[in-house]
PDB file of C-alpha atoms in Angstrom:
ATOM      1  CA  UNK E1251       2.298  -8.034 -17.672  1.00 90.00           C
ATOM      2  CA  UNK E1252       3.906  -4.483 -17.713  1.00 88.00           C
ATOM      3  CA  UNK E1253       3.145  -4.026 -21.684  1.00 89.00           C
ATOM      4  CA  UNK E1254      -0.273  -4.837 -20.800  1.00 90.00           C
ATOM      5  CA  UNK E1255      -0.689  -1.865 -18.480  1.00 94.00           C
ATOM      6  CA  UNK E1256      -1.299   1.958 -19.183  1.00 94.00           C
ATOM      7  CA  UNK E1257       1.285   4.311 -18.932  1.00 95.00           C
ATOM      8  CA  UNK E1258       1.826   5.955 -15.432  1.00 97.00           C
ATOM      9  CA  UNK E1259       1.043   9.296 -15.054  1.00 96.00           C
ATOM     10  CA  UNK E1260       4.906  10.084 -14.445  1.00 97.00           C
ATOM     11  CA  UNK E1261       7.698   8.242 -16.210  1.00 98.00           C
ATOM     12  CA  UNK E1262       8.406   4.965 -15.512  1.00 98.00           C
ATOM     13  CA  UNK E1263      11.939   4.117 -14.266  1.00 98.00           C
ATOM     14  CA  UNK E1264      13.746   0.709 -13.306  1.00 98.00           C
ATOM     15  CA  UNK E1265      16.598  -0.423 -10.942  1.00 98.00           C
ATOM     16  CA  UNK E1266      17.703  -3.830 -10.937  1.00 98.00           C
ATOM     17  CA  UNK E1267      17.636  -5.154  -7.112  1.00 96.00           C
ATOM     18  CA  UNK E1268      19.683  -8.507  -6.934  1.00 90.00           C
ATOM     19  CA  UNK E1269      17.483 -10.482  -9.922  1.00 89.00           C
ATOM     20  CA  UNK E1270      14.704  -8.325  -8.869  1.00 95.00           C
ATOM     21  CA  UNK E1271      13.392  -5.224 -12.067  1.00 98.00           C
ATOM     22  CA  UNK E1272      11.628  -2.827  -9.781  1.00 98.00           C
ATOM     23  CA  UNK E1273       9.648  -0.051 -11.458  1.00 98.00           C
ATOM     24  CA  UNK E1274       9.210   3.463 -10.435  1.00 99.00           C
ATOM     25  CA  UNK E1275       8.236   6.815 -10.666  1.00 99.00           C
ATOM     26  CA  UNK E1276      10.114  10.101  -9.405  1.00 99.00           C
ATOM     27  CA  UNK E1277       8.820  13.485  -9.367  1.00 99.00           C
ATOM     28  CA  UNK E1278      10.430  16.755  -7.661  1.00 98.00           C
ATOM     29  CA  UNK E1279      13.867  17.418  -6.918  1.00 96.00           C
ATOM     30  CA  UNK E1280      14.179  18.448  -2.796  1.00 97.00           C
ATOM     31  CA  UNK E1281      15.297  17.864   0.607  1.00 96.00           C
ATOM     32  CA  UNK E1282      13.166  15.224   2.047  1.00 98.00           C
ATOM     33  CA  UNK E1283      11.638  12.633   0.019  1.00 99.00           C
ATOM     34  CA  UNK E1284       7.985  10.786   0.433  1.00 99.00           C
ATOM     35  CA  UNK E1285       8.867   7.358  -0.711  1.00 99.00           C
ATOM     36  CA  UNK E1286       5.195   5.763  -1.338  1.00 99.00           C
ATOM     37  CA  UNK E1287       4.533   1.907  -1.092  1.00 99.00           C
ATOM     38  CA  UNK E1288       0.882   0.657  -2.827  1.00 99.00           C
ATOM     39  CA  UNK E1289      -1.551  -1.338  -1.691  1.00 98.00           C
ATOM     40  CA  UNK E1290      -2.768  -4.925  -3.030  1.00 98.00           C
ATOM     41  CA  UNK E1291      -3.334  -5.307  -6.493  1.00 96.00           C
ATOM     42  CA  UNK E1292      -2.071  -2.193  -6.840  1.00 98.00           C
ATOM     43  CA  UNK E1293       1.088  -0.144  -7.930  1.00 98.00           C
ATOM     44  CA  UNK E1294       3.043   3.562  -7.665  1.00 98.00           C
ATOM     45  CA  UNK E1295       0.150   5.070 -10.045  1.00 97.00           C
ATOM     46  CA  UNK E1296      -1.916   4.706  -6.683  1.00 98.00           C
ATOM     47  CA  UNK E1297      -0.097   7.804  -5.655  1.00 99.00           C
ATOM     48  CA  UNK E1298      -0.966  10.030  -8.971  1.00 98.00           C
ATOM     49  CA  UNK E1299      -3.037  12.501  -7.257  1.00 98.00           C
ATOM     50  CA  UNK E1300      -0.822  13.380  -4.186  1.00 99.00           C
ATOM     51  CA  UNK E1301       2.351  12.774  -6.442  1.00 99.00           C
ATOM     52  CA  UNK E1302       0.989  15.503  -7.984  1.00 98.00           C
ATOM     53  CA  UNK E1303       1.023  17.974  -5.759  1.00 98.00           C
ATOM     54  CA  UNK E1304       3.126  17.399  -3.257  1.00 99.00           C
ATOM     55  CA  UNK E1305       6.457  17.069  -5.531  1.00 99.00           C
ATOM     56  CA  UNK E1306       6.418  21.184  -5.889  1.00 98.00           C
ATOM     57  CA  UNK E1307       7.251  20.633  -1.836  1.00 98.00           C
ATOM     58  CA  UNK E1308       9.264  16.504  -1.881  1.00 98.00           C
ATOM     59  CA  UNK E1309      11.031  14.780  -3.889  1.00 98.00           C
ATOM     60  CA  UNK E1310       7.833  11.844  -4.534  1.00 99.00           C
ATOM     61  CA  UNK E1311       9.063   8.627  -5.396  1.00 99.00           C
ATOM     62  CA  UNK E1312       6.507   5.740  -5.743  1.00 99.00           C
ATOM     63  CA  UNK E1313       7.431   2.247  -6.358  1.00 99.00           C
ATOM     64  CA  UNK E1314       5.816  -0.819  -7.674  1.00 99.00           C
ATOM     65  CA  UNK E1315       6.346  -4.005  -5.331  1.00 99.00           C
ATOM     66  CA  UNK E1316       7.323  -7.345  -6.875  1.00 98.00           C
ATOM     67  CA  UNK E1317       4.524  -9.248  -8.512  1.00 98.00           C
ATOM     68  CA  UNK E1318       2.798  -5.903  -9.244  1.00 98.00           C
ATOM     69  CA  UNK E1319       2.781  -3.165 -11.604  1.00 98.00           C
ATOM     70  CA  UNK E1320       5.694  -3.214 -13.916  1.00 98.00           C
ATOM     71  CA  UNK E1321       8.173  -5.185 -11.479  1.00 98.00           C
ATOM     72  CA  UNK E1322       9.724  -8.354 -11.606  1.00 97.00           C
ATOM     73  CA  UNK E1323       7.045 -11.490 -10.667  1.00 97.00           C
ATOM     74  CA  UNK E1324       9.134 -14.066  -8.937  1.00 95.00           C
ATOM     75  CA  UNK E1325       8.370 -17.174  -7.116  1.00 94.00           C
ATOM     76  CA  UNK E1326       8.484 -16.107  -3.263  1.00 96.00           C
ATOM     77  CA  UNK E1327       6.780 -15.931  -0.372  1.00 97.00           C
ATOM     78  CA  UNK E1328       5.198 -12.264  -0.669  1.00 98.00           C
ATOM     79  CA  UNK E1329       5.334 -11.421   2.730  1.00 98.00           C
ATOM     80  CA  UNK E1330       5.648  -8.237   4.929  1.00 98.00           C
ATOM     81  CA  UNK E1331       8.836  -8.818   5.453  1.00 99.00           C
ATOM     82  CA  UNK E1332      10.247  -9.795   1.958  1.00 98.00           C
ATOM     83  CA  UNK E1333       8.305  -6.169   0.841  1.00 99.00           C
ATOM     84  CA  UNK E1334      10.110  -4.175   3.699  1.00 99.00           C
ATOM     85  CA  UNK E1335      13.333  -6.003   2.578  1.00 98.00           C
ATOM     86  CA  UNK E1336      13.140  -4.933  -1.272  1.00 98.00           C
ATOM     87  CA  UNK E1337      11.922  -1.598   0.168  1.00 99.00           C
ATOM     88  CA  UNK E1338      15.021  -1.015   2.260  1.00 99.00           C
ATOM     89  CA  UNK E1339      17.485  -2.290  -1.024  1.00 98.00           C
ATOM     90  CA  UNK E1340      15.155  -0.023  -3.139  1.00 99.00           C
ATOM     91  CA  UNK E1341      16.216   2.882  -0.414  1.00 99.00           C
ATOM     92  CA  UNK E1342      19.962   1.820  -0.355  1.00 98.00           C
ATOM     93  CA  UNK E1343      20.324   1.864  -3.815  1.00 98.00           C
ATOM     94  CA  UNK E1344      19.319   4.941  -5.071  1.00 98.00           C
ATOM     95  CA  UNK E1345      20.942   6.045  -1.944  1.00 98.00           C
ATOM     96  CA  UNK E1346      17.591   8.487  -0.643  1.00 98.00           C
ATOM     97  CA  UNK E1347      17.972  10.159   2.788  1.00 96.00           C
ATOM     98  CA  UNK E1348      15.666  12.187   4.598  1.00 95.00           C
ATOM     99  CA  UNK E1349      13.004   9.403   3.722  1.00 98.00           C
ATOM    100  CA  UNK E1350       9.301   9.722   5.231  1.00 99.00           C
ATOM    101  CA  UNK E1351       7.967   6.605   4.275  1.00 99.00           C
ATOM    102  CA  UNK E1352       4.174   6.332   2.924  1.00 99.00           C
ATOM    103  CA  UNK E1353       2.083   2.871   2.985  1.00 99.00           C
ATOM    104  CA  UNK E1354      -1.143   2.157   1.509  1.00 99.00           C
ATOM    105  CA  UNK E1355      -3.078  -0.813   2.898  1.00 99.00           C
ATOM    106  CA  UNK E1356      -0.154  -4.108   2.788  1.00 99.00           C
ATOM    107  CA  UNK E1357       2.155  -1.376   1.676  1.00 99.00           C
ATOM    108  CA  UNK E1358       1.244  -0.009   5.341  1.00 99.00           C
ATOM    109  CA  UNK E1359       1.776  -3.553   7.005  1.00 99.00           C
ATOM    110  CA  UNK E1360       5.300  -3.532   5.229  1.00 99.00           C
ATOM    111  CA  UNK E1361       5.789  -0.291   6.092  1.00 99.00           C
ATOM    112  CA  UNK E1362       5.399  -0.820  10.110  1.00 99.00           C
ATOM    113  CA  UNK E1363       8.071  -3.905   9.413  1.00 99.00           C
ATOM    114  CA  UNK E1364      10.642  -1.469   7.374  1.00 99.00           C
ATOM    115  CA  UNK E1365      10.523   1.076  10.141  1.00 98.00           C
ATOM    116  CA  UNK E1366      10.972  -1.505  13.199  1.00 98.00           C
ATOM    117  CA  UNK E1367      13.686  -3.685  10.930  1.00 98.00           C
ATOM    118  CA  UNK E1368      15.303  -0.782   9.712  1.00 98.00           C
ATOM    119  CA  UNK E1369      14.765   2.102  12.016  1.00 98.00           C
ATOM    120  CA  UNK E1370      17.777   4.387  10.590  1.00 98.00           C
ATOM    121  CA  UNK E1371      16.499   3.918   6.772  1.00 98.00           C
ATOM    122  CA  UNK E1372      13.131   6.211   7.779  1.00 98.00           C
ATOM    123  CA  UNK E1373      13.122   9.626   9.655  1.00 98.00           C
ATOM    124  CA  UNK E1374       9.103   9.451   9.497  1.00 99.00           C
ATOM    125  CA  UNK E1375       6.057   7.069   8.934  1.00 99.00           C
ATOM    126  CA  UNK E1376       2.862   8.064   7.351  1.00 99.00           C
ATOM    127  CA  UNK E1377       0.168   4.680   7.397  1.00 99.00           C
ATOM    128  CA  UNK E1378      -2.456   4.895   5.120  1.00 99.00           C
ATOM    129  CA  UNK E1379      -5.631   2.419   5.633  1.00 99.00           C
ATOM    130  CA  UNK E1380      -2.642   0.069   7.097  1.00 99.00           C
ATOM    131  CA  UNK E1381      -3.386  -3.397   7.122  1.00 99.00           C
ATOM    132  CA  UNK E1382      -1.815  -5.212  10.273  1.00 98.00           C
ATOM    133  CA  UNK E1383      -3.509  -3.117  12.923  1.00 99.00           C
ATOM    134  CA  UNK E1384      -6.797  -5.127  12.855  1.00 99.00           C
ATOM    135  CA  UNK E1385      -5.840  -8.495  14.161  1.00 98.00           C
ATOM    136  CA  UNK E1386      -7.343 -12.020  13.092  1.00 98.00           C
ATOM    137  CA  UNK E1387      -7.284 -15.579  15.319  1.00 98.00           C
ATOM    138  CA  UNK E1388      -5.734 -18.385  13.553  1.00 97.00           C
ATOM    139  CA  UNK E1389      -9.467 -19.922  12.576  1.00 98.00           C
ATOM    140  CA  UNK E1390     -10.177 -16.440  11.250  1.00 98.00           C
ATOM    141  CA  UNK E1391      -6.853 -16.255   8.888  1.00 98.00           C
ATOM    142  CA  UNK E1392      -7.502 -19.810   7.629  1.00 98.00           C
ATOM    143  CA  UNK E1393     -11.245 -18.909   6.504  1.00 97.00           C
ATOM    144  CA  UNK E1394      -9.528 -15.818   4.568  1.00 97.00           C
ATOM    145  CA  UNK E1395      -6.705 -18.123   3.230  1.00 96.00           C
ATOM    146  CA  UNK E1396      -9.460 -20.464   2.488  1.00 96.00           C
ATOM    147  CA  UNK E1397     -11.459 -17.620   0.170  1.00 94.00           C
ATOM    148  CA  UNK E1398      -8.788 -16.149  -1.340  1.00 94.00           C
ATOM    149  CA  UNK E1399      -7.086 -19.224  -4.071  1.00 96.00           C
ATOM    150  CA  UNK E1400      -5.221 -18.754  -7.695  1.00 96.00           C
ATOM    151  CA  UNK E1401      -8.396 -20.045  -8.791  1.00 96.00           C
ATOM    152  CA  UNK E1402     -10.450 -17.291  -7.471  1.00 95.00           C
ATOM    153  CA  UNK E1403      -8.095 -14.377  -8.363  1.00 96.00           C
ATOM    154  CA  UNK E1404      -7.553 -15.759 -11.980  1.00 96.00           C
ATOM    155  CA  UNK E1405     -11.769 -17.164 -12.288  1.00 96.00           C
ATOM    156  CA  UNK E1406     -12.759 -12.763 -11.202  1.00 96.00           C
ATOM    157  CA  UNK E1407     -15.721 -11.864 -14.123  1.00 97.00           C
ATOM    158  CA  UNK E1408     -15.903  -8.504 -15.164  1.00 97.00           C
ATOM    159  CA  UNK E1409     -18.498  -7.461 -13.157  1.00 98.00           C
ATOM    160  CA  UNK E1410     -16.901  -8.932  -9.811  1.00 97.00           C
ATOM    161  CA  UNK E1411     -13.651  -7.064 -11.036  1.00 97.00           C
ATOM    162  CA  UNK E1412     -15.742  -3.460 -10.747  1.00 98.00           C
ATOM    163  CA  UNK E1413     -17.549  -4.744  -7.697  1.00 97.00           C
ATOM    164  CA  UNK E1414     -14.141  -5.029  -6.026  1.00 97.00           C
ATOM    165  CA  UNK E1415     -12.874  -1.663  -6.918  1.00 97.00           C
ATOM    166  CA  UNK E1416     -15.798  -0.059  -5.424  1.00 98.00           C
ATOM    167  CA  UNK E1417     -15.498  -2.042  -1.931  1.00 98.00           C
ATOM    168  CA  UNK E1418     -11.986   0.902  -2.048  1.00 98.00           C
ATOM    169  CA  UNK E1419     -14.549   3.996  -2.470  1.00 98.00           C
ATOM    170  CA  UNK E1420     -17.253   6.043  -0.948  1.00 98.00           C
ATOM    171  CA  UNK E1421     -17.741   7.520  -4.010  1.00 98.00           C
ATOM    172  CA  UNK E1422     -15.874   5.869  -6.647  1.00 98.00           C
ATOM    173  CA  UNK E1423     -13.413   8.288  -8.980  1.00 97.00           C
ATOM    174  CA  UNK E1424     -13.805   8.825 -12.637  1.00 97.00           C
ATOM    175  CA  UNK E1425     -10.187   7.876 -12.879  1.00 96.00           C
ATOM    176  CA  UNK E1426     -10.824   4.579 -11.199  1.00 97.00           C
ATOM    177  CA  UNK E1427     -11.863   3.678 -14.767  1.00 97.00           C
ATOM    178  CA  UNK E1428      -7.823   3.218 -15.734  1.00 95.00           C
ATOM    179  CA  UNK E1429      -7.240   0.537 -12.912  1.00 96.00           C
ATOM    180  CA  UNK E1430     -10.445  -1.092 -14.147  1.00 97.00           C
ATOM    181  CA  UNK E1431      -9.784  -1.252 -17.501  1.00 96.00           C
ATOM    182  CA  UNK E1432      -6.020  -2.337 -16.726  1.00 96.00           C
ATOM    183  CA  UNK E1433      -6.987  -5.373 -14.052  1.00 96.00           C
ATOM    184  CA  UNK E1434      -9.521  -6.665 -17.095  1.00 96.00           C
ATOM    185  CA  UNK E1435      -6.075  -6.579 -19.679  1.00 95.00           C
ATOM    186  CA  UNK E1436      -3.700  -8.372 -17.961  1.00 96.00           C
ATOM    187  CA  UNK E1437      -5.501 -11.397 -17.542  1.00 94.00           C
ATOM    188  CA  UNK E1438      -4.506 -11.760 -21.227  1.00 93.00           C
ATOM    189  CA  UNK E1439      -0.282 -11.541 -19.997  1.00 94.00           C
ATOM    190  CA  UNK E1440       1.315 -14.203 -20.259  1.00 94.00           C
ATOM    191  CA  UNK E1441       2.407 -14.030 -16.587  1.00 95.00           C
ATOM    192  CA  UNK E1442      -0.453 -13.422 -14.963  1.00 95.00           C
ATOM    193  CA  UNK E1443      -0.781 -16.956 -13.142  1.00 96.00           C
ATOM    194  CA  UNK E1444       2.522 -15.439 -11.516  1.00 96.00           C
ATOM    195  CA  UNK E1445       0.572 -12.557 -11.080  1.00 97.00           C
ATOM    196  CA  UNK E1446      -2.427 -14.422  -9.346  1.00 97.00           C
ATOM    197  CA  UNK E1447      -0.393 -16.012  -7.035  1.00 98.00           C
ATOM    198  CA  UNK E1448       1.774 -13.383  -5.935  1.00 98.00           C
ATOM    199  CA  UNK E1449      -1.739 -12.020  -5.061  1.00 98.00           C
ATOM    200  CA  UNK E1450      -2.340 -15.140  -3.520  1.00 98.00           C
ATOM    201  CA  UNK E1451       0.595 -15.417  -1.503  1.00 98.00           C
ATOM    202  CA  UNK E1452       0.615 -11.404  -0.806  1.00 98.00           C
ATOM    203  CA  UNK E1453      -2.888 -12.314   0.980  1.00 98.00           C
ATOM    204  CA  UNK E1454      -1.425 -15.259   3.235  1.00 98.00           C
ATOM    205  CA  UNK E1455       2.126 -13.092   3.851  1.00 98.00           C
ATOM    206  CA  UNK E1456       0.217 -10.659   6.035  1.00 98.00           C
ATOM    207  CA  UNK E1457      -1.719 -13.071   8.170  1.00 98.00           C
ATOM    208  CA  UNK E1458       1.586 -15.512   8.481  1.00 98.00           C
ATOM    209  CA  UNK E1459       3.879 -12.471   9.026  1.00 98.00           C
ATOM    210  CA  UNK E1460       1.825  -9.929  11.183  1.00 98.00           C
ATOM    211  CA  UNK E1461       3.066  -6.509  12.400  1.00 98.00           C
ATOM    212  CA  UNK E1462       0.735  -5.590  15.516  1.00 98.00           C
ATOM    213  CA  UNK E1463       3.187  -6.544  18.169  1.00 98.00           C
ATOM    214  CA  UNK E1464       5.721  -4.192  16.082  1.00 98.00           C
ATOM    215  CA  UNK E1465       3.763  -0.989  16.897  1.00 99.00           C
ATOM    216  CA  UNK E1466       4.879  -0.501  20.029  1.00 98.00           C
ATOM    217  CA  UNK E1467       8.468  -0.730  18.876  1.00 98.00           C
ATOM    218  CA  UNK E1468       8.131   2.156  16.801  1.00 98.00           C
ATOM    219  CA  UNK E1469      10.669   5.173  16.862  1.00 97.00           C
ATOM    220  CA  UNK E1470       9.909   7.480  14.478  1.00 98.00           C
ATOM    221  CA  UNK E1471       6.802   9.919  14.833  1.00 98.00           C
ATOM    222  CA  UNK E1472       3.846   8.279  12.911  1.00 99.00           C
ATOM    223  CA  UNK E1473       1.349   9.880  11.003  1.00 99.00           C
ATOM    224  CA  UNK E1474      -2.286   7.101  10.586  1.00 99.00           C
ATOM    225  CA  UNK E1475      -4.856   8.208   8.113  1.00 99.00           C
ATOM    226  CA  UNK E1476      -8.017   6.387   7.284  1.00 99.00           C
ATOM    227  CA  UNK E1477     -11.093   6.926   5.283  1.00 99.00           C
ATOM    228  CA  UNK E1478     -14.258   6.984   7.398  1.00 98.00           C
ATOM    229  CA  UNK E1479     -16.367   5.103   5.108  1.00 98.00           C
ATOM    230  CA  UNK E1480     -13.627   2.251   4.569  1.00 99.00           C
ATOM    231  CA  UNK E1481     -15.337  -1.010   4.061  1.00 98.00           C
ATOM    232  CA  UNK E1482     -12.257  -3.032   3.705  1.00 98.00           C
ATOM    233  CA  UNK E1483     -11.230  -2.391   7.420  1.00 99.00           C
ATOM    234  CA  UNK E1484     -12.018  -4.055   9.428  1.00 98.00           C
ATOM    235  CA  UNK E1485     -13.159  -6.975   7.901  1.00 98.00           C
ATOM    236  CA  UNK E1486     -16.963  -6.763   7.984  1.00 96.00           C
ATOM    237  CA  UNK E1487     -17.552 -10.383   7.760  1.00 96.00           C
ATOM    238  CA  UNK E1488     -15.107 -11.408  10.711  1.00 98.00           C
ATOM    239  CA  UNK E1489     -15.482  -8.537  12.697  1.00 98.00           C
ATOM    240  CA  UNK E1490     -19.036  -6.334  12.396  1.00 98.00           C
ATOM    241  CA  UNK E1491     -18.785  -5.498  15.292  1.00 98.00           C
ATOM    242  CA  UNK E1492     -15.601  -3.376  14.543  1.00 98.00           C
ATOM    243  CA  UNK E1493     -15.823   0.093  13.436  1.00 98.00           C
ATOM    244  CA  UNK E1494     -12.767   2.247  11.403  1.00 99.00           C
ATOM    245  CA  UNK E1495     -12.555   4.370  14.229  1.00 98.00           C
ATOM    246  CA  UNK E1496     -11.739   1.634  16.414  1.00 99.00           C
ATOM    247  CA  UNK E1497      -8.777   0.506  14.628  1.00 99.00           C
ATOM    248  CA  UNK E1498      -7.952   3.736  14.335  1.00 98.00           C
ATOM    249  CA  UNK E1499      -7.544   4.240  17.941  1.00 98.00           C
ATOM    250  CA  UNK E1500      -6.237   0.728  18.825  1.00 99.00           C
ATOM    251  CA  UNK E1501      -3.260   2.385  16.271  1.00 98.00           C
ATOM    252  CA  UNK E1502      -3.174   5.515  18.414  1.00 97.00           C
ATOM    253  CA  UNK E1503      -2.972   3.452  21.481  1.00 98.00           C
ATOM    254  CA  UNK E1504      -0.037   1.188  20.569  1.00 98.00           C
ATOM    255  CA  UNK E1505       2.052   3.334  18.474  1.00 98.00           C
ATOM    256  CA  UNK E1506       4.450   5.719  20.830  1.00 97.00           C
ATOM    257  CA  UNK E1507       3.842   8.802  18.771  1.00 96.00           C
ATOM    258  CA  UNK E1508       1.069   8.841  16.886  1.00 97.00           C
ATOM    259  CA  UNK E1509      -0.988  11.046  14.930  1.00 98.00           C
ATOM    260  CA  UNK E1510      -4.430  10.221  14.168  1.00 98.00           C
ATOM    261  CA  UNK E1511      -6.469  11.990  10.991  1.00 99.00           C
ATOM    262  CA  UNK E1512      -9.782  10.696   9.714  1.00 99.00           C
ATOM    263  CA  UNK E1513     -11.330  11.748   6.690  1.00 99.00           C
ATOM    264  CA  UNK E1514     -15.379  12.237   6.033  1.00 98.00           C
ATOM    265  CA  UNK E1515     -16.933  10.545   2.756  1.00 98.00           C
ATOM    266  CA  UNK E1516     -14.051   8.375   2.443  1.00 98.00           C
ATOM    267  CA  UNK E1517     -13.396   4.445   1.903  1.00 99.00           C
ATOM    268  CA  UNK E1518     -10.427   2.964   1.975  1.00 99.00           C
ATOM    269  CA  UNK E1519      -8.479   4.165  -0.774  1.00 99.00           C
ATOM    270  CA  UNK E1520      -8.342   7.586   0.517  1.00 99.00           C
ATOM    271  CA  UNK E1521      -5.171   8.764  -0.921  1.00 99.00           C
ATOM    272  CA  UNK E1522      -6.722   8.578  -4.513  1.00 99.00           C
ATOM    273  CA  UNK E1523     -10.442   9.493  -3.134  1.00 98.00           C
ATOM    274  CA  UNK E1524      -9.651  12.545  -0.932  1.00 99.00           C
ATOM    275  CA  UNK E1525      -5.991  13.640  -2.209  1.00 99.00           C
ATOM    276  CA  UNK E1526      -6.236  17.175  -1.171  1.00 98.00           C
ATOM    277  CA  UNK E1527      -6.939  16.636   2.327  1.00 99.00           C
ATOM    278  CA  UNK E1528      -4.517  13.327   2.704  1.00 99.00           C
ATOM    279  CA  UNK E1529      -1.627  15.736   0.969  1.00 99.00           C
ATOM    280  CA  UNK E1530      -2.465  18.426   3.568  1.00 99.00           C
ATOM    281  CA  UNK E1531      -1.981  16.397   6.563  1.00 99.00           C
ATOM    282  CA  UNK E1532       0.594  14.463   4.817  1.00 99.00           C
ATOM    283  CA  UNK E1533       2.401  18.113   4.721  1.00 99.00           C
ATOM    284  CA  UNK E1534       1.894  19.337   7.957  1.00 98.00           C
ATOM    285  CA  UNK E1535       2.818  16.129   9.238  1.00 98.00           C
ATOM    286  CA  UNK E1536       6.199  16.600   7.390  1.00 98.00           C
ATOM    287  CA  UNK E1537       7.024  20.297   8.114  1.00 97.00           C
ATOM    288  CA  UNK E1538       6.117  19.382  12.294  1.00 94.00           C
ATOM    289  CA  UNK E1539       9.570  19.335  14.036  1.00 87.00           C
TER     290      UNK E1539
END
């Protein structure tokens, strides 16, 4: 799938974990290091815009997750914890310290797992539209399982491919285009069943391996920023009677020290939407004692 995909804005780079090829970028050359962890469907060019600029203050390092991007697929189950496992390898072996860790969306979810399975790997936690904080019964989970199949990932049209990159946006990016483009290529790979159902199983990991009761077991000071136009959470179909901002607070509530930014005209890929104001707080969060 990788030769499918554009080039990254920053270099691409590999490390072989166990049998795993992970892919990466690294930008900036400093003291602490943001170490950035992608969404769904997703991978370390997510972070382009605040990679950017913040790697004149960090050293940025974004990965891709297995079954994504331009890492190994393998046949696993893709759940929060497998991703905070690779994540923590991924930290060992390049040997980073003074790691603030930054997770998109599932990257989030694993994120809250790294930090609570792992607590001396991280020295910070910044949670970007987490997933994991917006809990679902067991009859809700099995209607998502139910919706999301290989046969629906691998079956997506063109036009329900753009559809579902503009559920992420308030105002959808020019750059978007890229990620479009790229999700309409691969499905020519010739590993991008694997692909589909690492998405597949991605989707069921974070409703079989959920992180909520792991807030409250949080150390390290925690930074939650979400979009407040996000129409991805909550889940409008389960729960429309959910707002953003309630999930937003439920994080502020469990979490022991938690910071809580929301940004206007927003959805729910904020990093890439709003990347001057996520990079600020993202900053200030950093330089705060």
């Amino acid at each position: 799938m990788k030769e499918l995909l554009s080039e990254y804005e920053y270099k691409t780079h590999y490390v072989t974990l166990d049998s795993l090829e992970v892919a990466y970028v690294k930008e900036g050359n400093h003291e602490q290091t943001l170490l950035f962890v992608h969404g769904l469907s997703s991978n370390a060019d997510a972070w382009s815009k605040n990679i950017q600029e913040l790697k004149d203050k960090y050293t940025c390092i974004g990965l891709d997750l297995p079954g994504f991007g331009k890492s190994s697929i393998v046949e696993t189950q893709y759940t929060s914890t497998f991703f905070a496992e690779v994540v923590h390898q991924f930290i060992l072996k390049l040997k980073l310290e003074n790691v603030i860790l930054v997770g998109h969306s599932m990257g989030g979810q694993a994120s809250v797992k790294l930090a609570v399975n792992h607590p001396e790997a991280i020295s910070k936690l910044v949670l970007v539209a987490p997933a994991g904080i917006e809990r679902f019964s067991e009859a809700e989970a099995n209607l998502m399982k139910g919706a999301m199949t290989e046969a629906v990932v691998k079956g997506a049209t063109d036009a329900q491919i753009e559809r579902n990159y503009a559920l992420n946006f308030f105002q959808q990016p020019k750059e978007v285009d890229k990620m479009i483009v790229d999700r309409k290529r691969i499905r020519d790979a010739a590993d991008f069943d694997m692909h589909c159902k690492a998405i597949v199983s991605s989707v069921w990991g974070m409703l079989d391996d959920p992180v909520f009761e792991d807030l409250k077991r949080i150390e390290q000071p925690v930074l939650v920023i979400f979009g407040n136009n996000d129409k991805l959470i909550p889940n409008g179909y389960l729960h429309p009677q959910l707002t953003t901002q309630a999930v937003a607070q439920t994080a502020q509530e469990e979490l022991k020290q938690a910071e809580v930014k929301m940004i206007n005209d927003s959805g729910h890929f904020v990093q890439f939407e709003k990347p001057m104001e996520v990079n600020a707080f993202i900053s200030q969060f950093v330089e705060t004692p």
